[in-house]
mmCIF file of C-alpha atoms and ligand atoms in Angstrom:
data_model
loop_
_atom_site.group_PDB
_atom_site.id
_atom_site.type_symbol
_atom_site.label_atom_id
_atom_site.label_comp_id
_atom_site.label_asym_id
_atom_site.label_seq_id
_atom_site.Cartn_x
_atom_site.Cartn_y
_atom_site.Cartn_z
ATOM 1 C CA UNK A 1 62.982 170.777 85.636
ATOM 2 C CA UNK A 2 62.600 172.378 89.015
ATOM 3 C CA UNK A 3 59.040 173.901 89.691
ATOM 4 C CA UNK A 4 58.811 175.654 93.070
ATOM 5 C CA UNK A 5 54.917 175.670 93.627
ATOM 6 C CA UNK A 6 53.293 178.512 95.713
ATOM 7 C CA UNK A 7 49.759 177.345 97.431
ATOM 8 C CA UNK A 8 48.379 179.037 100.489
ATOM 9 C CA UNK A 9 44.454 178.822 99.961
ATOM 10 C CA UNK A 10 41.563 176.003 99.879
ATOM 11 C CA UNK A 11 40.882 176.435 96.601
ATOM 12 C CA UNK A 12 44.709 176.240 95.423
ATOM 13 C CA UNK A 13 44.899 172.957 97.389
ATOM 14 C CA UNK A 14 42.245 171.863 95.439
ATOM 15 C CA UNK A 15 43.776 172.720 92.119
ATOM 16 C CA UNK A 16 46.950 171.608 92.841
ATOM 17 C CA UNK A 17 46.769 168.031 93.998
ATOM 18 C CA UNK A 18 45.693 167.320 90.276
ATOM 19 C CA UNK A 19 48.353 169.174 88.683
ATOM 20 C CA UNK A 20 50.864 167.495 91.357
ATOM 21 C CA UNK A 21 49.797 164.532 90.456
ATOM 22 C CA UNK A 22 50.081 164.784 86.412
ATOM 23 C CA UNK A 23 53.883 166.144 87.219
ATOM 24 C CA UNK A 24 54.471 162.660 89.154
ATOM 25 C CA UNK A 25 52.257 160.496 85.937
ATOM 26 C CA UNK A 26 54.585 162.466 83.555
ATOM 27 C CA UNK A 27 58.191 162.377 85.488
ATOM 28 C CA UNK A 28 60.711 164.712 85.033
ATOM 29 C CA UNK A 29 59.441 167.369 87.167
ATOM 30 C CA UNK A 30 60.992 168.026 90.857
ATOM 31 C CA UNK A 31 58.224 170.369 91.946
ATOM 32 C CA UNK A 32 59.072 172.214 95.958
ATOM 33 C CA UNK A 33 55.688 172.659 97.635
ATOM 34 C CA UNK A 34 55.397 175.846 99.194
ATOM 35 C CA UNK A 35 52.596 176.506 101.865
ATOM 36 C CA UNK A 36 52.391 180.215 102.866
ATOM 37 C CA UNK A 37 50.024 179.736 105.810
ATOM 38 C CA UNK A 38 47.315 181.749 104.702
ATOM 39 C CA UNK A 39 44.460 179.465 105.491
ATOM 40 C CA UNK A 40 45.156 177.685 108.053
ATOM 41 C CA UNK A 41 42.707 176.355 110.399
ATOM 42 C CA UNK A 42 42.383 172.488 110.267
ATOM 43 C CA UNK A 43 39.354 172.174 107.919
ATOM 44 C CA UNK A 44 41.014 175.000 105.774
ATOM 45 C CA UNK A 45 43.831 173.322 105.103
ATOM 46 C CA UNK A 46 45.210 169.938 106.192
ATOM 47 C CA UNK A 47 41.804 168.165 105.929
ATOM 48 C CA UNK A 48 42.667 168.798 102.045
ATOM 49 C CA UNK A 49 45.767 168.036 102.610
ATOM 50 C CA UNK A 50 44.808 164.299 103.520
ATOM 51 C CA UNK A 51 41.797 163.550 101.931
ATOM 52 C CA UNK A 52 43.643 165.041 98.445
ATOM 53 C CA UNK A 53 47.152 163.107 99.562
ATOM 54 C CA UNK A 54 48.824 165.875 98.773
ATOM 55 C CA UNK A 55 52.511 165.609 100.000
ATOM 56 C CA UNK A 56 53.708 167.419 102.913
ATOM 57 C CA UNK A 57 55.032 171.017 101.632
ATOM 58 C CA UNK A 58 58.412 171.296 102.455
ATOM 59 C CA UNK A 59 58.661 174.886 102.919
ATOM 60 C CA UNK A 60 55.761 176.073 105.655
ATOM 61 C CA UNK A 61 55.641 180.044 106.179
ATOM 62 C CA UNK A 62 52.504 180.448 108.344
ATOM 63 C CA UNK A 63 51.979 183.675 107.758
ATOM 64 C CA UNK A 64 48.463 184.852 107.748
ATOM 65 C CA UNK A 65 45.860 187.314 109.077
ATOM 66 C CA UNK A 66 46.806 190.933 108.883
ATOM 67 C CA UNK A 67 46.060 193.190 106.132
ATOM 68 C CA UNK A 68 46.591 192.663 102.383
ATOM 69 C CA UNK A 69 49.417 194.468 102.245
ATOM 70 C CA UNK A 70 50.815 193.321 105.104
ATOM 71 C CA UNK A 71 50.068 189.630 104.177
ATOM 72 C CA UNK A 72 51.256 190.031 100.898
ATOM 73 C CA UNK A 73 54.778 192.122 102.399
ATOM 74 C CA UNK A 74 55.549 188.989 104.497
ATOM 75 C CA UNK A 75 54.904 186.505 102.022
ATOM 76 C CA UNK A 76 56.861 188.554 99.053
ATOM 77 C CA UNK A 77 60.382 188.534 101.559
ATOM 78 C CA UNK A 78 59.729 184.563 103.007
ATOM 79 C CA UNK A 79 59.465 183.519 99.387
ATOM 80 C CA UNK A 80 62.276 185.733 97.937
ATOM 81 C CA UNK A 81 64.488 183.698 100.723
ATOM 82 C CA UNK A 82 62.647 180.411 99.090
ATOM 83 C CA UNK A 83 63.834 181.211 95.741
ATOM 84 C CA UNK A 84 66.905 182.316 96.695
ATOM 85 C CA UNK A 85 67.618 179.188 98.806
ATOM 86 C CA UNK A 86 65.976 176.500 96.115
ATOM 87 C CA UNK A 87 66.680 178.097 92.951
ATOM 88 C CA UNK A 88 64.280 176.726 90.765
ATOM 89 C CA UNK A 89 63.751 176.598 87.130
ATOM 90 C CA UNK A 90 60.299 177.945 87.373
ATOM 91 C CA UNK A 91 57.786 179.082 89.715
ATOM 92 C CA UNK A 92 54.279 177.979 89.935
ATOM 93 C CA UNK A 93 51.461 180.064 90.953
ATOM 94 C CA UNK A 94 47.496 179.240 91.257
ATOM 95 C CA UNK A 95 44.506 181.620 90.765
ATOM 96 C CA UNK A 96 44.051 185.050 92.429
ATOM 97 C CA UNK A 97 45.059 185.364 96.396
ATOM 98 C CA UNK A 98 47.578 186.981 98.312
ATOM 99 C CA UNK A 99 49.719 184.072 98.226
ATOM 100 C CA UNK A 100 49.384 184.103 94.431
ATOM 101 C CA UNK A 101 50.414 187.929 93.573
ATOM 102 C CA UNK A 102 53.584 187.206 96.169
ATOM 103 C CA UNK A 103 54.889 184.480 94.773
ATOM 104 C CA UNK A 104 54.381 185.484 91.315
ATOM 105 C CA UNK A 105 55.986 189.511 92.070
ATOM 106 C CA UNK A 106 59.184 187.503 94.233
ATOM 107 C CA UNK A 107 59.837 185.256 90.957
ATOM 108 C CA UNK A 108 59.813 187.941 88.651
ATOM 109 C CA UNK A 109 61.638 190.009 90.234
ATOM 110 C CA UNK A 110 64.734 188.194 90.763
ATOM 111 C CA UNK A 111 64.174 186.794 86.777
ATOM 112 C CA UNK A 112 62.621 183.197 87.753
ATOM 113 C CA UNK A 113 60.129 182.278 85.098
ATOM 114 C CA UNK A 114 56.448 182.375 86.466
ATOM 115 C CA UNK A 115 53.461 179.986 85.215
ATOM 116 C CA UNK A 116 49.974 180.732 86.522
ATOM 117 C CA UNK A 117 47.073 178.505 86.536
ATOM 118 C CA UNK A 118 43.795 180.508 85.703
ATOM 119 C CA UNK A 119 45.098 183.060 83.960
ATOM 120 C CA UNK A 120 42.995 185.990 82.007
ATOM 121 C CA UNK A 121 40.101 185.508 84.532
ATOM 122 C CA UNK A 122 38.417 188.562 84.876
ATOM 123 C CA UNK A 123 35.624 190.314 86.629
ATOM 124 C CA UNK A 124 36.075 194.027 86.212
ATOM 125 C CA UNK A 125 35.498 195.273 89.708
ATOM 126 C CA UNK A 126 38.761 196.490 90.590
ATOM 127 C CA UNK A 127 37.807 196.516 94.453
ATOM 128 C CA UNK A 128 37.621 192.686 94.708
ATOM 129 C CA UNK A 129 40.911 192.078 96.151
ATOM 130 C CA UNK A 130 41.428 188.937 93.803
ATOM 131 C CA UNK A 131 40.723 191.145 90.616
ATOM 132 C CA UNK A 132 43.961 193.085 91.519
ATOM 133 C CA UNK A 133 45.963 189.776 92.012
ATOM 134 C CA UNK A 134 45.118 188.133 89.092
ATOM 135 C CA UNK A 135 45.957 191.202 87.002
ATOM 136 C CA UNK A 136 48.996 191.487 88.372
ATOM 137 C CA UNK A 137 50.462 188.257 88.295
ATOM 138 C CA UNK A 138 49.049 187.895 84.716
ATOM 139 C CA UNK A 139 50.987 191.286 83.883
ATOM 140 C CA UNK A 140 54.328 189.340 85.263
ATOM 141 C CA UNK A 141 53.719 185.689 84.157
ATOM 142 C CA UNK A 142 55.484 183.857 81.156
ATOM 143 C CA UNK A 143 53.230 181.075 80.654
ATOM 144 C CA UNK A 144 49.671 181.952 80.996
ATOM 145 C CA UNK A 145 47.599 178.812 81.887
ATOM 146 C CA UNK A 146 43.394 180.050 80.911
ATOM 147 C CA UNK A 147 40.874 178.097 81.644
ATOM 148 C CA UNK A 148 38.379 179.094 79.311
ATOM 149 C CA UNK A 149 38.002 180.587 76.089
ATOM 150 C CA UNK A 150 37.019 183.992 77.524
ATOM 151 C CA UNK A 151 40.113 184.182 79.708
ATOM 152 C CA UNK A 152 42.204 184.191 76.523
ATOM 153 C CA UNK A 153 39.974 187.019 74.673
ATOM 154 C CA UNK A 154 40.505 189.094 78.216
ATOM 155 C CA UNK A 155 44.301 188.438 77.945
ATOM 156 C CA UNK A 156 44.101 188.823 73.860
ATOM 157 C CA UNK A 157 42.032 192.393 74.540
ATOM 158 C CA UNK A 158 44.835 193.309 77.107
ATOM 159 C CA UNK A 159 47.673 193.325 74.388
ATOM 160 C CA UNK A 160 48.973 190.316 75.802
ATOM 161 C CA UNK A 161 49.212 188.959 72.349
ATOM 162 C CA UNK A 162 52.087 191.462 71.530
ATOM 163 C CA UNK A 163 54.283 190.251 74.429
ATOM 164 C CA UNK A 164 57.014 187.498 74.134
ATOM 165 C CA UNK A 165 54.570 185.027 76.521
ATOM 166 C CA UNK A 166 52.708 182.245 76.155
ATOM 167 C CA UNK A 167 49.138 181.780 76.241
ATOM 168 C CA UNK A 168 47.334 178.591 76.131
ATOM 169 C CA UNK A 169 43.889 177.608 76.680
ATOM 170 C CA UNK A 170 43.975 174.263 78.528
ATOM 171 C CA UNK A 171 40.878 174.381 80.351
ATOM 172 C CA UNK A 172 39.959 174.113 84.073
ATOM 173 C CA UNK A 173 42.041 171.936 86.780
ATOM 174 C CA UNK A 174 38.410 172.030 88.926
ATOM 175 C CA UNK A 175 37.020 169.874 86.557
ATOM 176 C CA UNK A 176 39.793 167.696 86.717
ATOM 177 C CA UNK A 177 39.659 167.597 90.469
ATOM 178 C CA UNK A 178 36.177 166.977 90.064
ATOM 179 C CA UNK A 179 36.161 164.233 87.910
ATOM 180 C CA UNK A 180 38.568 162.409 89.729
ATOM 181 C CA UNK A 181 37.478 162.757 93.269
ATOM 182 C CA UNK A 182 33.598 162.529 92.366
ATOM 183 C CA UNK A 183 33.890 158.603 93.022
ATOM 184 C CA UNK A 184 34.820 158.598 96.699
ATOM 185 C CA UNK A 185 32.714 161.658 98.045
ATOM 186 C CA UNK A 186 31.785 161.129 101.452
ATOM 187 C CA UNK A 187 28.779 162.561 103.655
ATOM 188 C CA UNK A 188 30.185 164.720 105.978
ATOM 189 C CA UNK A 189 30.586 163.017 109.420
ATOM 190 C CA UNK A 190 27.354 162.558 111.685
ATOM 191 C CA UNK A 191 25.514 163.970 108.902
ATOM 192 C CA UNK A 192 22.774 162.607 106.322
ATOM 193 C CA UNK A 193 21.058 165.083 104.173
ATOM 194 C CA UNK A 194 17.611 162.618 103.354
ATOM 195 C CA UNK A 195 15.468 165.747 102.090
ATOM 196 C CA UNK A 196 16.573 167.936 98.810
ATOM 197 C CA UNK A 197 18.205 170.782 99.541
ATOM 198 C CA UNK A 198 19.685 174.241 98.781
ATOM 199 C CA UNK A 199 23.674 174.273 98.845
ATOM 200 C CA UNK A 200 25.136 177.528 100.127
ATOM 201 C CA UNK A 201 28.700 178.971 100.439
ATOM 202 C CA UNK A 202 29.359 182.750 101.417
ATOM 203 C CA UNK A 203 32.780 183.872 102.157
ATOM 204 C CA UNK A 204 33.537 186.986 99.121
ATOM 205 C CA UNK A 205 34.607 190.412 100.625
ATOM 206 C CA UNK A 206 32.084 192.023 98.922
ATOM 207 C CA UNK A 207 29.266 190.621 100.556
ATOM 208 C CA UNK A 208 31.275 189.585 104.142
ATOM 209 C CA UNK A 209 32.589 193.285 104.399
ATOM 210 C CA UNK A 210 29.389 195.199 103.973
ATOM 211 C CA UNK A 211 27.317 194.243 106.505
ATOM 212 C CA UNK A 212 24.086 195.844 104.382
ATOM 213 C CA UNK A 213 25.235 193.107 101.982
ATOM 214 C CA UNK A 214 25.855 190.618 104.669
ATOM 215 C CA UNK A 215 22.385 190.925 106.221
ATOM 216 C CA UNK A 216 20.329 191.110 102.897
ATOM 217 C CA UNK A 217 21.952 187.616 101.752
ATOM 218 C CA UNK A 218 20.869 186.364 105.352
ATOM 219 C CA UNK A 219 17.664 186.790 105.279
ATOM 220 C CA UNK A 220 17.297 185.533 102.001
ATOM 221 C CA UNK A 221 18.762 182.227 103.487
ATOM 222 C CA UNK A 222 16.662 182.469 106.308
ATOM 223 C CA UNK A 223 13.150 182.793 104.187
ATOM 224 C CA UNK A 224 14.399 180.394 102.271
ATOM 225 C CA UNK A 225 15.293 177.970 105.019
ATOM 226 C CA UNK A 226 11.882 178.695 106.823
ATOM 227 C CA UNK A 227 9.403 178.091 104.064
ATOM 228 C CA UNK A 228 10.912 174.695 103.669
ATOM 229 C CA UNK A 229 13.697 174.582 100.921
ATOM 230 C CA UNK A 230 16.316 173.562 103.655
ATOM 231 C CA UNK A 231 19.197 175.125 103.051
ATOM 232 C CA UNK A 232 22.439 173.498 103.660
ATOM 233 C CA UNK A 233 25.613 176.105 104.307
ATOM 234 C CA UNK A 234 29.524 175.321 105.255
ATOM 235 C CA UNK A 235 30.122 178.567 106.974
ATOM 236 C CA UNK A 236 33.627 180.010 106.385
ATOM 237 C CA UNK A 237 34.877 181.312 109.695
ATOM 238 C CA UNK A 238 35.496 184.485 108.597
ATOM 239 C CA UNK A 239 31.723 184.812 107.603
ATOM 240 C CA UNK A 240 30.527 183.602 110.451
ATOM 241 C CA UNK A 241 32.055 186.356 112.464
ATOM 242 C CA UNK A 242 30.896 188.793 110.470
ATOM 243 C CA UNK A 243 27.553 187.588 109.849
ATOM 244 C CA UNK A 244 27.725 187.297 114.566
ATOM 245 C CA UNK A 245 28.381 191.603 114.106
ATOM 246 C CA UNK A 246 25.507 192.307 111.749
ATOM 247 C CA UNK A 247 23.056 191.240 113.968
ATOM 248 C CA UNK A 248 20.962 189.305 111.938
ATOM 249 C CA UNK A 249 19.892 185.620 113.237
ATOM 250 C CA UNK A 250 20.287 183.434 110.863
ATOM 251 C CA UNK A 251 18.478 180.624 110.198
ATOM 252 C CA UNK A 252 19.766 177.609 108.390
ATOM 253 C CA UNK A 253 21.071 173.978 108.796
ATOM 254 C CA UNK A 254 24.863 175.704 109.600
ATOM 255 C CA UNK A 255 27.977 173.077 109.450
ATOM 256 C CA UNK A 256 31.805 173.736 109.857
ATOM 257 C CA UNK A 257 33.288 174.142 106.269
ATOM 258 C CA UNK A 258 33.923 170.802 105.419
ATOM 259 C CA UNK A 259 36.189 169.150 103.285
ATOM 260 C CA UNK A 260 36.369 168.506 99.939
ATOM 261 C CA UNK A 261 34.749 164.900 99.846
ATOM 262 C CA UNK A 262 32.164 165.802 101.542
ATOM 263 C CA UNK A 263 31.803 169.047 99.278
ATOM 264 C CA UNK A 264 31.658 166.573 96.919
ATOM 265 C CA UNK A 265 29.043 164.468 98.255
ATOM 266 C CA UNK A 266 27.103 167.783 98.977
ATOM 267 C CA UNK A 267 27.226 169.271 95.424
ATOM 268 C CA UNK A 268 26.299 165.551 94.036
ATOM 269 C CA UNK A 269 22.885 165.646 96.120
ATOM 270 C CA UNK A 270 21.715 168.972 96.542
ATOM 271 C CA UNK A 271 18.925 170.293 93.972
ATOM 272 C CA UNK A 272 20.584 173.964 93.633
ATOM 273 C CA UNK A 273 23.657 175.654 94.459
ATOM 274 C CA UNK A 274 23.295 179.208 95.953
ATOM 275 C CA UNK A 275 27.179 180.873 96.090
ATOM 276 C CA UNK A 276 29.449 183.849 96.204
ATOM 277 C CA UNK A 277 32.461 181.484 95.392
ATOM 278 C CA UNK A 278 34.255 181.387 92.083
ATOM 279 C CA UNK A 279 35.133 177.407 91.947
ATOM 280 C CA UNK A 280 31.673 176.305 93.299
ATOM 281 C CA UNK A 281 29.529 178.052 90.104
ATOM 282 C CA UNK A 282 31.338 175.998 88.061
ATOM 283 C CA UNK A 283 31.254 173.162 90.275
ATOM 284 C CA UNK A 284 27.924 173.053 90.161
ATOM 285 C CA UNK A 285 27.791 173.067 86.675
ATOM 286 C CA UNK A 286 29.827 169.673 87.073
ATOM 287 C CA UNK A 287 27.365 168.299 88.950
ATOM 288 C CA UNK A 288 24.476 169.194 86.788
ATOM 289 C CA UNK A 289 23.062 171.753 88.761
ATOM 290 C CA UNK A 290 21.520 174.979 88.212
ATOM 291 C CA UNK A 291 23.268 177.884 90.057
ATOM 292 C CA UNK A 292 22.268 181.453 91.689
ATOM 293 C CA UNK A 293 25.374 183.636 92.532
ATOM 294 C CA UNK A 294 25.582 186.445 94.844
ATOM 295 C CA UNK A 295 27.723 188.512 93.227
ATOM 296 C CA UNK A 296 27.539 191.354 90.455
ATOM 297 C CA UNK A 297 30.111 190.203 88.518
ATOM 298 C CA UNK A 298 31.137 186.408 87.105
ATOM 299 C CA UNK A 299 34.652 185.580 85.732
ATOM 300 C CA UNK A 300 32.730 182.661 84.611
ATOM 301 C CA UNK A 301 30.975 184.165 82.235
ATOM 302 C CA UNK A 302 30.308 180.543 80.088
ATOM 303 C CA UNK A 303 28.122 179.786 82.666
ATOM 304 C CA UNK A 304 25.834 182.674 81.996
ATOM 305 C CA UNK A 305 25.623 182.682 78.286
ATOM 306 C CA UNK A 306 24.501 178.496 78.766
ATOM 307 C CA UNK A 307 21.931 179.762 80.741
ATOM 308 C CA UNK A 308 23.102 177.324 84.229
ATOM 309 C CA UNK A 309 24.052 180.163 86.025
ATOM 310 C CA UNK A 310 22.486 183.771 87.433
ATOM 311 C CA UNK A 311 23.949 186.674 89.241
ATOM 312 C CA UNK A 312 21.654 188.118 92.220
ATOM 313 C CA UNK A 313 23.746 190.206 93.950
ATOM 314 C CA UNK A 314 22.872 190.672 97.495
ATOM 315 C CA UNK A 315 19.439 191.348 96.913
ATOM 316 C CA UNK A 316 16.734 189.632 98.831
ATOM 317 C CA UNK A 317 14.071 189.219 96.557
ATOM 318 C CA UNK A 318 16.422 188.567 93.421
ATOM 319 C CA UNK A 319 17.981 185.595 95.316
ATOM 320 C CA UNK A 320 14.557 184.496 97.038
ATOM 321 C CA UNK A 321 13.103 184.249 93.290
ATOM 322 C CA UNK A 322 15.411 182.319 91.252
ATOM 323 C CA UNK A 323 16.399 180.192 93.773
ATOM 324 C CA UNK A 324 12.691 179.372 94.050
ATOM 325 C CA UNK A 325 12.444 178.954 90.112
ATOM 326 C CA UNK A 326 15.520 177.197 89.552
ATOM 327 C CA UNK A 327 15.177 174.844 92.482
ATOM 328 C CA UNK A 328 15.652 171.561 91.228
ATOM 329 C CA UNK A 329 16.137 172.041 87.319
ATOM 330 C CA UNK A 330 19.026 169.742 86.224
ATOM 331 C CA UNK A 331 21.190 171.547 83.596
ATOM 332 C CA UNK A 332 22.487 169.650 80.290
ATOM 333 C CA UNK A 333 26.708 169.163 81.242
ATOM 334 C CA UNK A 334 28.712 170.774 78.160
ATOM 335 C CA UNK A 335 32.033 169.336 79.460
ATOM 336 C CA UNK A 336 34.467 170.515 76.730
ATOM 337 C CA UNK A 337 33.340 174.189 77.995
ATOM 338 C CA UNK A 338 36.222 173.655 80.319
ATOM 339 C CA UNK A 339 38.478 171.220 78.788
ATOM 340 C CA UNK A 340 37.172 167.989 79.680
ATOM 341 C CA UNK A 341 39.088 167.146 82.518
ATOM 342 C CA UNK A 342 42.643 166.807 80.469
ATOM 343 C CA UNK A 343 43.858 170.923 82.368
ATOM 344 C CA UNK A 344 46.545 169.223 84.578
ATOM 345 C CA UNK A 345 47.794 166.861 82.190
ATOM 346 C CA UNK A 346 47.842 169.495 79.098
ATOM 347 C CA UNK A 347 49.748 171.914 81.807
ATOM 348 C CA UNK A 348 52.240 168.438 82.967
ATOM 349 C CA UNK A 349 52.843 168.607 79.362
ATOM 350 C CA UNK A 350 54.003 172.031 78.681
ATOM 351 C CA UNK A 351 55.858 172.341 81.917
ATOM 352 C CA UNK A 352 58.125 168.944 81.390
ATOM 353 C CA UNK A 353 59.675 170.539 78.091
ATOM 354 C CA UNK A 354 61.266 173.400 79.678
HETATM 355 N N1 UDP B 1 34.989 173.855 99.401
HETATM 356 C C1 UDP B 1 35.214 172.841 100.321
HETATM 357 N N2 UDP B 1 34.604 172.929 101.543
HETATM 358 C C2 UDP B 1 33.752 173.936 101.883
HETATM 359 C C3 UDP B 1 33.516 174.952 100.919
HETATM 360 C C4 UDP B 1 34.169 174.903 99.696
HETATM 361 O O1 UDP B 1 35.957 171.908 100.046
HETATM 362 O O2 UDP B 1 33.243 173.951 103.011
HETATM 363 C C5 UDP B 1 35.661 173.775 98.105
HETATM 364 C C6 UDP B 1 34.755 173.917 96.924
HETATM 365 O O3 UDP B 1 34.148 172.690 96.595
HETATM 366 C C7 UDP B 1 35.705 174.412 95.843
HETATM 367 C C8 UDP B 1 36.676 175.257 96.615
HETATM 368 O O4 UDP B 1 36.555 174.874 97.990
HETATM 369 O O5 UDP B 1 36.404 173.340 95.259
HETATM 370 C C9 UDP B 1 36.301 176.695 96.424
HETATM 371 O O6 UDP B 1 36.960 177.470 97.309
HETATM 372 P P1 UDP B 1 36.445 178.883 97.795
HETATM 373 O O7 UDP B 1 34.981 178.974 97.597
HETATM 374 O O8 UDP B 1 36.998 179.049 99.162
HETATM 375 O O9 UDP B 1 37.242 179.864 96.863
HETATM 376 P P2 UDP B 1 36.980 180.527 95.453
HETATM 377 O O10 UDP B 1 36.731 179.423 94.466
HETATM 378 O O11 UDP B 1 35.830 181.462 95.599
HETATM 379 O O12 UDP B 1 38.252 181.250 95.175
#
């Protein structure tokens, strides 16, 4: 069996060293790494690349920046050529980028089965680039990898049911990830966080794009940060620029994004999590703690119904309040919400038959 696997993005990194790694456990799987380029920067991608020992890919397109469509242009042709030159049985694709919807559209299109990991997610707001990916590739996938139990009732409520594909619930490869990297976190270098702290992410279009958005969130963080609940945030690049053109100081205990050990270490000792990120709500979760997420929508909607997780928006009082009554509560871990930590070797599994 011949899997050519399509990664481009942290988060896919993430996710895949765990599934790579159930493919080797298992044997019988040749799987190509394929590494569009579309994060790039050193602590965006090889830092996960070493600390997750993922193998080298051996197809590198480097193609990145641009707009979506012509991101996702480049990245259909380069991987048509890969498919065309490797011919493999299968291809792979993770979660809901750019990288994803190419590789997914190339394979189908010239008749090469497609598998995607964290399938049936769904937020509903059709202008979050992601929500268009992940719709897409579901709508041309053959094996339909969901995470949860509500990803299959989106897929189910989506006719999928009627369609000669597969659809199997096998739980999250994050918690696997999780699970097995928890033991060696690290603090990130030069750094020792004594005091508790708030842990804070912000990268989402929605709120990066909209600078009204953008500067509400950041002076939530900064009010937050000033009347003493420290607040600890990895700053994706891309937010940092934009955060430079809204003006706005910000105020807050700002470190390069870091990698995953040390996100590790981060989410282990922090006493909230305050996000716009999908994997990091339920990473949280992992970790026992309670989360605030500035978004309008979840595709983890678990989360809410347990009562771990709220949405905010980008609205400075909302986010000022529950992170201030939600500060430090520890929330009860209900593992088998997301399969228990057995995704990657359930998806091994199905992918070594055929
Ligand atoms: N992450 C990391 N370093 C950081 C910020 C995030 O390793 O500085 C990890 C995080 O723990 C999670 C993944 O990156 O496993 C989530 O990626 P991201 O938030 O970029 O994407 P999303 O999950 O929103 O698609």
């Amino acid at each position: 069996m011949k899997i050519l696997t399509i990664i481009g993005a942290r988060p896919q990194f993430i996710k895949a060293s765990v599934v790579s790694n159930a493919f080797r456990k298992i044997g019988g799987i040749d799987e190509i790494l394929l590494h569009t380029g579309q994060h790039f920067d050193a602590n965006m991608s090889d830092v996960f690349f070493e600390q997750l020992a993922i193998p080298k890919p051996s197809i590198q397109l480097n193609i990145h920046g641009g707009t979506h469509g012509v991101m996702t242009g480049r990245m259909l042709m380069e991987i048509e050529h890969a498919i065309c030159a490797e011919s493999p049985d299968r291809v792979l694709v993770y979660g809901d980028t750019n990288s994803t919807l190419a590789g997914a559209l190339a394979a189908a299109k010239l008749h090469v089965p497609v598998a995607h990991i964290e399938a049936g997610l769904r937020s509903f707001n059709m202008l979050m680039p992601e929500e268009i990916n992940r719709i897409l590739t579901d709508q041309v996938s053959n094996i339909l990898f969901c995470p949860t139990k509500a990803a299959v009732q989106n897929l189910e409520r989506e006719g999928f049911r009627y369609r000669p594909v597969e659809m199997l619930n096998v739980g999250d490869v994050m918690q696997d990830s999780a699970l097995f990297f928890s033991e060696r976190a690290v603090p990130p270098a030069g750094y020792d966080v004594q005091d508790e702290f708030i842990l804070a992410t912000l990268h989402r279009a929605d709120n990066t794009d909209h600078p009204e958005r953008l500067a509400a969130i950041v002076m939530a963080l900064s009010e937050l940060h000033e009347s003493g609940l420290r607040v600890v945030l990895p700053l994706h690049p891309r937010t940092r620029a934009a955060i430079d053109r809204t003006g706005v100081k910000l105020k807050a205990e700002v470190i390069e994004p870091v990698g995953y050990l040390e996100m590790l270490w981060l989410l282990q000792r922090c006493g909230l999590v305050l996000t716009d990120s999908g994997g990091v709500q339920k990473e949280a979760f992992f970790f026992g703690k309670a989360c605030v997420t500035m978004r309008d929508q979840t595709e983890w909607v678990e989360l809410l119904d347990a009562g771990v997780n709220v949405l905010v928006g980008a609205d400075t009082a909302r986010i000022i309040k529950q992170v201030k009554g939600n500060f430090g509560r520890i929330v009860a871990d209900n593992s088998q919400l997301y399969g228990g930590g057995l995704a990657s070797q359930r998806i091994a599994e199905r992918l070594s038959c055929n």
